[in-house]
Short mmCIF file of C-alpha atoms and ligand atoms in Angstrom, two decimals:
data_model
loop_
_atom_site.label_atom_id
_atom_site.label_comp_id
_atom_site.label_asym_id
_atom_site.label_seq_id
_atom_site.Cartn_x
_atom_site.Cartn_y
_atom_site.Cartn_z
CA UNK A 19 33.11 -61.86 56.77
CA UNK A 20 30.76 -63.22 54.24
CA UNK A 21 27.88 -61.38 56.63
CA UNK A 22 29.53 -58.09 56.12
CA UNK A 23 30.43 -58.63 52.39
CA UNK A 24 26.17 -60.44 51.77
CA UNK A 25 25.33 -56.62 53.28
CA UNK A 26 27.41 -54.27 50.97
CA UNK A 27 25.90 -56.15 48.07
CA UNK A 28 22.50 -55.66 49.02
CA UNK A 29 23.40 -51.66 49.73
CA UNK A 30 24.81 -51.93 46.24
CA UNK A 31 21.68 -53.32 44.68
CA UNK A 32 19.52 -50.79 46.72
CA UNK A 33 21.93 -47.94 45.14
CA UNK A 34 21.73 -49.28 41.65
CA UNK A 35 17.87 -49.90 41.56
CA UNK A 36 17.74 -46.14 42.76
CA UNK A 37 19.22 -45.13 39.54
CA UNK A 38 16.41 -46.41 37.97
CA UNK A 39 13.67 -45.40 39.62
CA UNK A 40 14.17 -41.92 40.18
CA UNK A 41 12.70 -39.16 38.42
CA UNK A 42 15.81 -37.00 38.35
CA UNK A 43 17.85 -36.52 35.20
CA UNK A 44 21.72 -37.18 36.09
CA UNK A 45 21.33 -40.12 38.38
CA UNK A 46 20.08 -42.77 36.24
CA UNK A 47 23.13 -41.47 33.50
CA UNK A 48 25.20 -42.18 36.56
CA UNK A 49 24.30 -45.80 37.16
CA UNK A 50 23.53 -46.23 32.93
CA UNK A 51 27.44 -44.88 32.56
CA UNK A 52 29.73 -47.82 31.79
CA UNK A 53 33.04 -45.49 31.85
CA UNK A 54 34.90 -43.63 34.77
CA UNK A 55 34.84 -40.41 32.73
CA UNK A 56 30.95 -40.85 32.10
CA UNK A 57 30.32 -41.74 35.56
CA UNK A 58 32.39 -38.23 36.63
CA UNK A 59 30.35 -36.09 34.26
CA UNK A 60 27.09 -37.06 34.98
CA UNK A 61 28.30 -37.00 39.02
CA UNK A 62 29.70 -33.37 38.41
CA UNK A 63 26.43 -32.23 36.77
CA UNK A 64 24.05 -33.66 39.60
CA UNK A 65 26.15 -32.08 41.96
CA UNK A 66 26.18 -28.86 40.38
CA UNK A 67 22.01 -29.04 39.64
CA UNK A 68 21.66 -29.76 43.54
CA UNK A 69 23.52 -27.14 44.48
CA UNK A 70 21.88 -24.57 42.71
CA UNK A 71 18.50 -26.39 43.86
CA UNK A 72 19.72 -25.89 47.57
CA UNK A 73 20.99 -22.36 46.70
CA UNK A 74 17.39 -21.34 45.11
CA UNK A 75 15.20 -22.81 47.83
CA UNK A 76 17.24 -21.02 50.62
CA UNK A 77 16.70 -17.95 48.69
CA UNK A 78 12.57 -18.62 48.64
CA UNK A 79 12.37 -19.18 52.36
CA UNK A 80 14.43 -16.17 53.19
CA UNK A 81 12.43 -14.00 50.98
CA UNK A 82 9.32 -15.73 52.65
CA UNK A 83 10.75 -15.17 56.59
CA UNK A 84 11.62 -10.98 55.19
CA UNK A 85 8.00 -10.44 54.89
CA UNK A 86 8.18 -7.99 52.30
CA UNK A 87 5.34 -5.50 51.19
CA UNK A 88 4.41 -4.30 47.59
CA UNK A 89 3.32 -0.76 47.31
CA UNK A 90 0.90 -0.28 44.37
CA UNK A 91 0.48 3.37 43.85
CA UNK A 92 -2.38 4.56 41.39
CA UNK A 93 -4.10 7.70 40.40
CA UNK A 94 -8.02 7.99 40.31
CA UNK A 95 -9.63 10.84 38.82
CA UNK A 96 -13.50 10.85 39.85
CA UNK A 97 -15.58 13.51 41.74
CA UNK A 98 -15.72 13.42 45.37
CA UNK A 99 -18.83 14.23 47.48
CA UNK A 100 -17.94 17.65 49.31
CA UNK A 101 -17.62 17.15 52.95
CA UNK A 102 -20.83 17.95 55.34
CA UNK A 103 -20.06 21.45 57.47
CA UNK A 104 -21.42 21.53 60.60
CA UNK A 105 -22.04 25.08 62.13
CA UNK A 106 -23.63 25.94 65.71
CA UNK A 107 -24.19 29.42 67.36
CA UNK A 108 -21.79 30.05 70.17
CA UNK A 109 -24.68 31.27 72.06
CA UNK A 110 -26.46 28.07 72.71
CA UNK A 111 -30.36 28.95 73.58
CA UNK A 112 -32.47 32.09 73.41
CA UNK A 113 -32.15 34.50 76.82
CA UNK A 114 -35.40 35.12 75.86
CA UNK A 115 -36.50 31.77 76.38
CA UNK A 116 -34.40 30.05 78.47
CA UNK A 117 -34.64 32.94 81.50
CA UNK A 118 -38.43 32.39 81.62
CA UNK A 119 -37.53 28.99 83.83
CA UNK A 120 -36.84 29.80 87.26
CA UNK A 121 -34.38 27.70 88.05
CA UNK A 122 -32.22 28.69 85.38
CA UNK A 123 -32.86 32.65 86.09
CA UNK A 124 -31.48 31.75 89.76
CA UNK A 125 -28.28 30.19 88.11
CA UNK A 126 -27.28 33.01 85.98
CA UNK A 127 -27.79 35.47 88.65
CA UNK A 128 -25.68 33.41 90.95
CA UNK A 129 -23.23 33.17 88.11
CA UNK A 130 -23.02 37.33 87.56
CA UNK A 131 -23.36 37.70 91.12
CA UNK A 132 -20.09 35.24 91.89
CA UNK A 133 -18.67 37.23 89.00
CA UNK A 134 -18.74 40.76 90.21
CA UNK A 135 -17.61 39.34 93.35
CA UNK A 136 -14.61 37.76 91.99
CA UNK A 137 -13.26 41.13 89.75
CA UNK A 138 -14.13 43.09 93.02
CA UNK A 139 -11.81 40.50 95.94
CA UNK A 140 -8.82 41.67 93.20
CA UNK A 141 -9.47 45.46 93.79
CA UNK A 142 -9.01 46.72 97.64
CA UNK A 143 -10.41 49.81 96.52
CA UNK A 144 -13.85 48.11 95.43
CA UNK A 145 -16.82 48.00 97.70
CA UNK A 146 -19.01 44.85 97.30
CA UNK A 147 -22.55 44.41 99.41
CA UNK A 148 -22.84 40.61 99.78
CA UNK A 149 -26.22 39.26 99.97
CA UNK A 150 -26.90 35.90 102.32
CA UNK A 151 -29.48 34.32 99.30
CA UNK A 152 -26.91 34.74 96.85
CA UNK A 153 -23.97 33.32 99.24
CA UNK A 154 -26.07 30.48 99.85
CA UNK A 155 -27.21 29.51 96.31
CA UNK A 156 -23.26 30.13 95.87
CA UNK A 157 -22.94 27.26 98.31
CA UNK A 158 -25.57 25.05 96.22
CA UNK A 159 -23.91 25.36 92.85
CA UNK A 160 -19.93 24.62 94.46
CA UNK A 161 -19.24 28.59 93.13
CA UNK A 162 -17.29 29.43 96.57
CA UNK A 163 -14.41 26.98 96.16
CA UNK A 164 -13.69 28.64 92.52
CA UNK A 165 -11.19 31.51 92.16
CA UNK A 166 -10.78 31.85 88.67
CA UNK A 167 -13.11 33.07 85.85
CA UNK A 168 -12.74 30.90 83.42
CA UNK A 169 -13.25 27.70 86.10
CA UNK A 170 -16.72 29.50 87.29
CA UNK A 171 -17.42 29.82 83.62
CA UNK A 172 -16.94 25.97 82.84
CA UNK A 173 -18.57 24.88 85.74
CA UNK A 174 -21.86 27.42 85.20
CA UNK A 175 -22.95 25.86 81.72
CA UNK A 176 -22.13 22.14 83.27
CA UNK A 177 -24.95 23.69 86.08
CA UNK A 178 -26.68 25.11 83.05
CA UNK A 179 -27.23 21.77 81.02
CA UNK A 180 -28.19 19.75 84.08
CA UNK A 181 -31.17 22.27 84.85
CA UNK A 182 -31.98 22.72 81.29
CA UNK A 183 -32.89 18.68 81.13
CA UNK A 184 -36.48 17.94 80.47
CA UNK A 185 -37.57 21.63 79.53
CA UNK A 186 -38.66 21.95 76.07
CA UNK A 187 -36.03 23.20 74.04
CA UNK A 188 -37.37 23.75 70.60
CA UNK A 189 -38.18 27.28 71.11
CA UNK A 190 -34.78 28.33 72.81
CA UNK A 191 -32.67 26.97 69.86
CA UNK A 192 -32.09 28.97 66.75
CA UNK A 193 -34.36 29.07 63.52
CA UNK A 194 -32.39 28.81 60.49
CA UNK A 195 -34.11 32.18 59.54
CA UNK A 196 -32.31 33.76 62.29
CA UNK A 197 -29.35 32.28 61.55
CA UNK A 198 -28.48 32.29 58.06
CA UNK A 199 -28.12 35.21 56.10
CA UNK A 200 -26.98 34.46 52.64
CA UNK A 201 -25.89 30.95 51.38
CA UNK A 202 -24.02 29.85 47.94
CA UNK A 203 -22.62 26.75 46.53
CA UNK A 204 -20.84 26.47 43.25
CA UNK A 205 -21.38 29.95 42.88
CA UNK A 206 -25.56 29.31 42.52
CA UNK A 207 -28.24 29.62 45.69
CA UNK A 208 -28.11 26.89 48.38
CA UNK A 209 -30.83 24.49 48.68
CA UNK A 210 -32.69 25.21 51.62
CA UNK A 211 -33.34 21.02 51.42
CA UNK A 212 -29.02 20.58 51.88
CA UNK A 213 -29.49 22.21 55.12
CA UNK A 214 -30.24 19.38 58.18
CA UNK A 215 -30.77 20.61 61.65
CA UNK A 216 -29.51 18.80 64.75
CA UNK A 217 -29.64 19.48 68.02
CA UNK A 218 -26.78 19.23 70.50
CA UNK A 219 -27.22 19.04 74.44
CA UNK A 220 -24.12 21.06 74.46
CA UNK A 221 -23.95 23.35 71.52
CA UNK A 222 -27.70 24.01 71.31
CA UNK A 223 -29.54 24.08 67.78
CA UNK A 224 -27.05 23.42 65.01
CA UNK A 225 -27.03 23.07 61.12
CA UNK A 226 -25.11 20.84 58.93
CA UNK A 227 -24.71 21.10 55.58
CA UNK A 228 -24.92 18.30 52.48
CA UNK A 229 -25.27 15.74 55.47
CA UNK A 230 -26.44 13.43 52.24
CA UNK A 231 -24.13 13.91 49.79
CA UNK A 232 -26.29 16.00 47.41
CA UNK A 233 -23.34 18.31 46.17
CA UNK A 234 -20.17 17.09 44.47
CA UNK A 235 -17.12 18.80 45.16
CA UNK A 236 -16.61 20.50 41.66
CA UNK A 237 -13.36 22.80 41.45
CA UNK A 238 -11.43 24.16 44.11
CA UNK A 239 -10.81 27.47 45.51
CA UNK A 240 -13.40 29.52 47.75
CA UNK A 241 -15.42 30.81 44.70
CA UNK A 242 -17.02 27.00 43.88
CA UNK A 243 -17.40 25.70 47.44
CA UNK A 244 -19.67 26.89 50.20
CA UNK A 245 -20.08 30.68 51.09
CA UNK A 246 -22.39 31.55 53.96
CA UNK A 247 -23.45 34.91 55.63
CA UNK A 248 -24.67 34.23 59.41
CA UNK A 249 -25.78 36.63 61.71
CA UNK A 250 -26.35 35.76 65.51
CA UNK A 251 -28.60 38.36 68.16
CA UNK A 252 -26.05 39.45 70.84
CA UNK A 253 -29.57 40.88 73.04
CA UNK A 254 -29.91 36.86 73.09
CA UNK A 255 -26.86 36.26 74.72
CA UNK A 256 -27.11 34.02 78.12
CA UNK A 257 -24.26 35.26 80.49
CA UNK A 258 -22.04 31.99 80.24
CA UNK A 259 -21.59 32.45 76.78
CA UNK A 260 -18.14 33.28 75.45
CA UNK A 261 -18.25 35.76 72.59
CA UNK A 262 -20.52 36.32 70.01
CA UNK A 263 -19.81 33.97 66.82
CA UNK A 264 -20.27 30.48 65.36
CA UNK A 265 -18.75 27.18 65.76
CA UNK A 266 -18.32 25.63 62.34
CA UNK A 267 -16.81 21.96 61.83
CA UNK A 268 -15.97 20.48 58.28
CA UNK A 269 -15.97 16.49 58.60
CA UNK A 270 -16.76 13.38 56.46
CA UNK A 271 -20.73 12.32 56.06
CA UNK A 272 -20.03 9.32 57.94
CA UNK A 273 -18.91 11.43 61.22
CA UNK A 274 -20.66 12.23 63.99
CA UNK A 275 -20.47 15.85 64.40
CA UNK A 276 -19.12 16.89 68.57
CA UNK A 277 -19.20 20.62 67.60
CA UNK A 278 -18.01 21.32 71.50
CA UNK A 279 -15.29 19.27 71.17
CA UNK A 280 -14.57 19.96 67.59
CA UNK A 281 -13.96 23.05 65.25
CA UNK A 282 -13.14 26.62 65.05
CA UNK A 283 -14.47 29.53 66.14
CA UNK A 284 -15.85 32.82 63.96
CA UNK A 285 -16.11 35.49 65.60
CA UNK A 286 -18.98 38.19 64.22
CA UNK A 287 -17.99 40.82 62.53
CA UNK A 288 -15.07 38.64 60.43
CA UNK A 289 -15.33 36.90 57.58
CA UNK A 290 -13.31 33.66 57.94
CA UNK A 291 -11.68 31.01 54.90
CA UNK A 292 -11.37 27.29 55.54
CA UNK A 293 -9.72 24.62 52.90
CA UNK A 294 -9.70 21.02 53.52
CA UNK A 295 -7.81 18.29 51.21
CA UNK A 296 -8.80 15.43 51.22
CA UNK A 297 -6.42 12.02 51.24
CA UNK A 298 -7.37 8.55 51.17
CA UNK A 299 -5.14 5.55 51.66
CA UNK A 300 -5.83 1.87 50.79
CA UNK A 301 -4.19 -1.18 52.28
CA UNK A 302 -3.89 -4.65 50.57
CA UNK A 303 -2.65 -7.66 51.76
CA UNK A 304 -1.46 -10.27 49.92
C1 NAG B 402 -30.45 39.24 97.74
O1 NAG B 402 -30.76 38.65 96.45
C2 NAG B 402 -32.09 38.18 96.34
C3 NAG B 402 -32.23 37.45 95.04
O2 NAG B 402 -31.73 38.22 93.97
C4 NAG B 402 -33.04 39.39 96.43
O3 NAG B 402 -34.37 38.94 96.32
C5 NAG B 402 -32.82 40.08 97.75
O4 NAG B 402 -33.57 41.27 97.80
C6 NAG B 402 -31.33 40.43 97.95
N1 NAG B 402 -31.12 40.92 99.30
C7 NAG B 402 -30.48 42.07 99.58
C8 NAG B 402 -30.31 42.39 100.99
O5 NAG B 402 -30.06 42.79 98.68
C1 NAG B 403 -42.21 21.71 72.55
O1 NAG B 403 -42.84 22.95 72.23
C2 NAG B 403 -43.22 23.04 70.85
C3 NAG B 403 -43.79 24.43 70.58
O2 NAG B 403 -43.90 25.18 71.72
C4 NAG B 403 -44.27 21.96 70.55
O3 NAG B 403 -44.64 22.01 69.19
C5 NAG B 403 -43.65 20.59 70.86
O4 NAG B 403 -44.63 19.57 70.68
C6 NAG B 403 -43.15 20.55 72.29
N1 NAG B 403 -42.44 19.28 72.49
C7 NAG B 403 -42.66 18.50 73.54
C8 NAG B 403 -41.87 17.23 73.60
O5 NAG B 403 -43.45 18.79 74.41
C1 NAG B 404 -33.10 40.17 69.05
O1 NAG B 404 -33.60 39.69 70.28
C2 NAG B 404 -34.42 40.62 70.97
C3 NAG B 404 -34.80 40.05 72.31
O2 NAG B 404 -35.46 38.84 72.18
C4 NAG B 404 -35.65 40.96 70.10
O3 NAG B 404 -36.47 41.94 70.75
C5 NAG B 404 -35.17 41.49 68.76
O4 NAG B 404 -36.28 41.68 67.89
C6 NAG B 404 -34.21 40.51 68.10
N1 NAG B 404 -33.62 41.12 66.91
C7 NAG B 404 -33.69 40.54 65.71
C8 NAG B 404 -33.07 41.27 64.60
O5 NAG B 404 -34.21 39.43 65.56
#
């Protein structure tokens, strides 16, 4: 009994020191308070501070475990560079050039040859000769297997860029004097200098324009941006060659142009308008 009763004192004396020592503001009232109704007051407003204390960190770590974004939206009014424009001949190399090699000659008259021979098989009335050198370079190129057009097509300038590697191209390729026609920007004459030359395996020689950010988009609208007249020789033609146009590709500076992959088409003899916006998004993380 007197263990039991030696304990609750020395809980009591633990409680009462705590008054003192700790830093909150009710509790030591509490243990000063020599009346009930003191004690009650000072109890009630502990209470009522730790329960808003409870109720305000629960809040926090919710808001914490919602991982919540802030947007931050701001306008910016300074002059862009205008985007580089790639542009490429649809006509990739120079007949003239090209048809010199022999092995290429060989492929293109296979090509026509597997051509003729295809519109005729749809036609009972047609009449076609076959010739045994032709069937057999046929063979050598995997024409035979190939019923459709457009398949012989693809599969002729795959042919055609295998036998065109390690011939010297830079004669077969277009010269941006017979190429470009007229050229404005900002309604003044283009720099000849703005104008970089690349070559693609693919697309042949092609041109791309303010590849260094020389010219500042200004205004908008076709009169202040780039105008160009082209002009391509259909005599040049090589036989896999669609149509008779230009490839032309609008991308950032920082892009690698694929201008067989990418772009649109312009056929000759139109005169085509392309507009580009441009949009730029930042992210931060807090
Ligand atoms: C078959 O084609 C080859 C190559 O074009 C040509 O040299 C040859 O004379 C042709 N043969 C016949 C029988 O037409
Ligand atoms: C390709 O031919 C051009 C002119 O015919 C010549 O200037 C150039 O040096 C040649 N390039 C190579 C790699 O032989
Ligand atoms: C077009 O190409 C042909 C064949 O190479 C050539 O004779 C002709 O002069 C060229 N035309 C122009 C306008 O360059």
């Amino acid at each position: 009994m007197g263990a039991i009763k030696n304990r609750k004192s020395i809980a009591a004396s633990h409680l009462n020191s705590y008054t003192d020592w700790t830093s909150a503001h009710g509790v030591p009232q509490i243990g000063r308070s020599r009346h009930y109704f003191c004690i009650g007051f000072w109890s009630i407003i502990s209470l009522i501070g730790l329960g808003l204390l409870i109720w305000q960190t629960t809040l926090l770590i919710l808001q914490y475990y919602s991982y919540d974004v802030a947007v931050q939206m701001s306008l910016k009014f300074d002059q862009r560079a205008f985007p580089a424009v790639t542009i490429c001949n649809l006509n990739a190399f120079k007949k003239s050039v090209i048809y010199k090699d022999e092995k290429v000659r060989r492929l293109m008259n296979t090509y026509e040859y597997t051509m003729k021979k295809m519109a005729c098989s749809a036609d009972p009335k047609c009449k076609f000769e076959t010739n045994s050198t032709m069937d057999n370079f046929q063979q050598l190129y995997h024409f035979k297997d190939l019923t459709d057009s457009a398949a012989l097509q693809s599969r002729a300038n795959r042919v055609l860029a295998l036998e065109l590697v390690g011939l010297n191209l830079s004669e077969a390729i277009v010269d941006v004097n017979d190429f470009m026609q007229g050229c404005s920007f900002d309604t003044q004459d283009c720099d000849p200098l703005h104008w970089t030359p690349f070559f693609d395996s693919i697309m042949g020689g092609c041109f791309t324009f303010n590849k260094e950010r020389q010219n500042l988009a200004m205004r908008s609208g076709p009169t202040y941006g780039l105008r160009i007249v082209l002009k391509t020789n259909i005599s040049e033609f090589i036989s896999t060659s669609d149509t008779a146009g230009f490839k032309v590709y609008v991308h950032d500076q920082g892009e690698y142009p694929f201008p067989d992959v990418f772009g649109y088409n312009v056929q000759t003899g139109s005169a085509a308008s392309l507009a580009v916006q441009y949009v730029c998004f930042f992210l931060n993380s807090f």
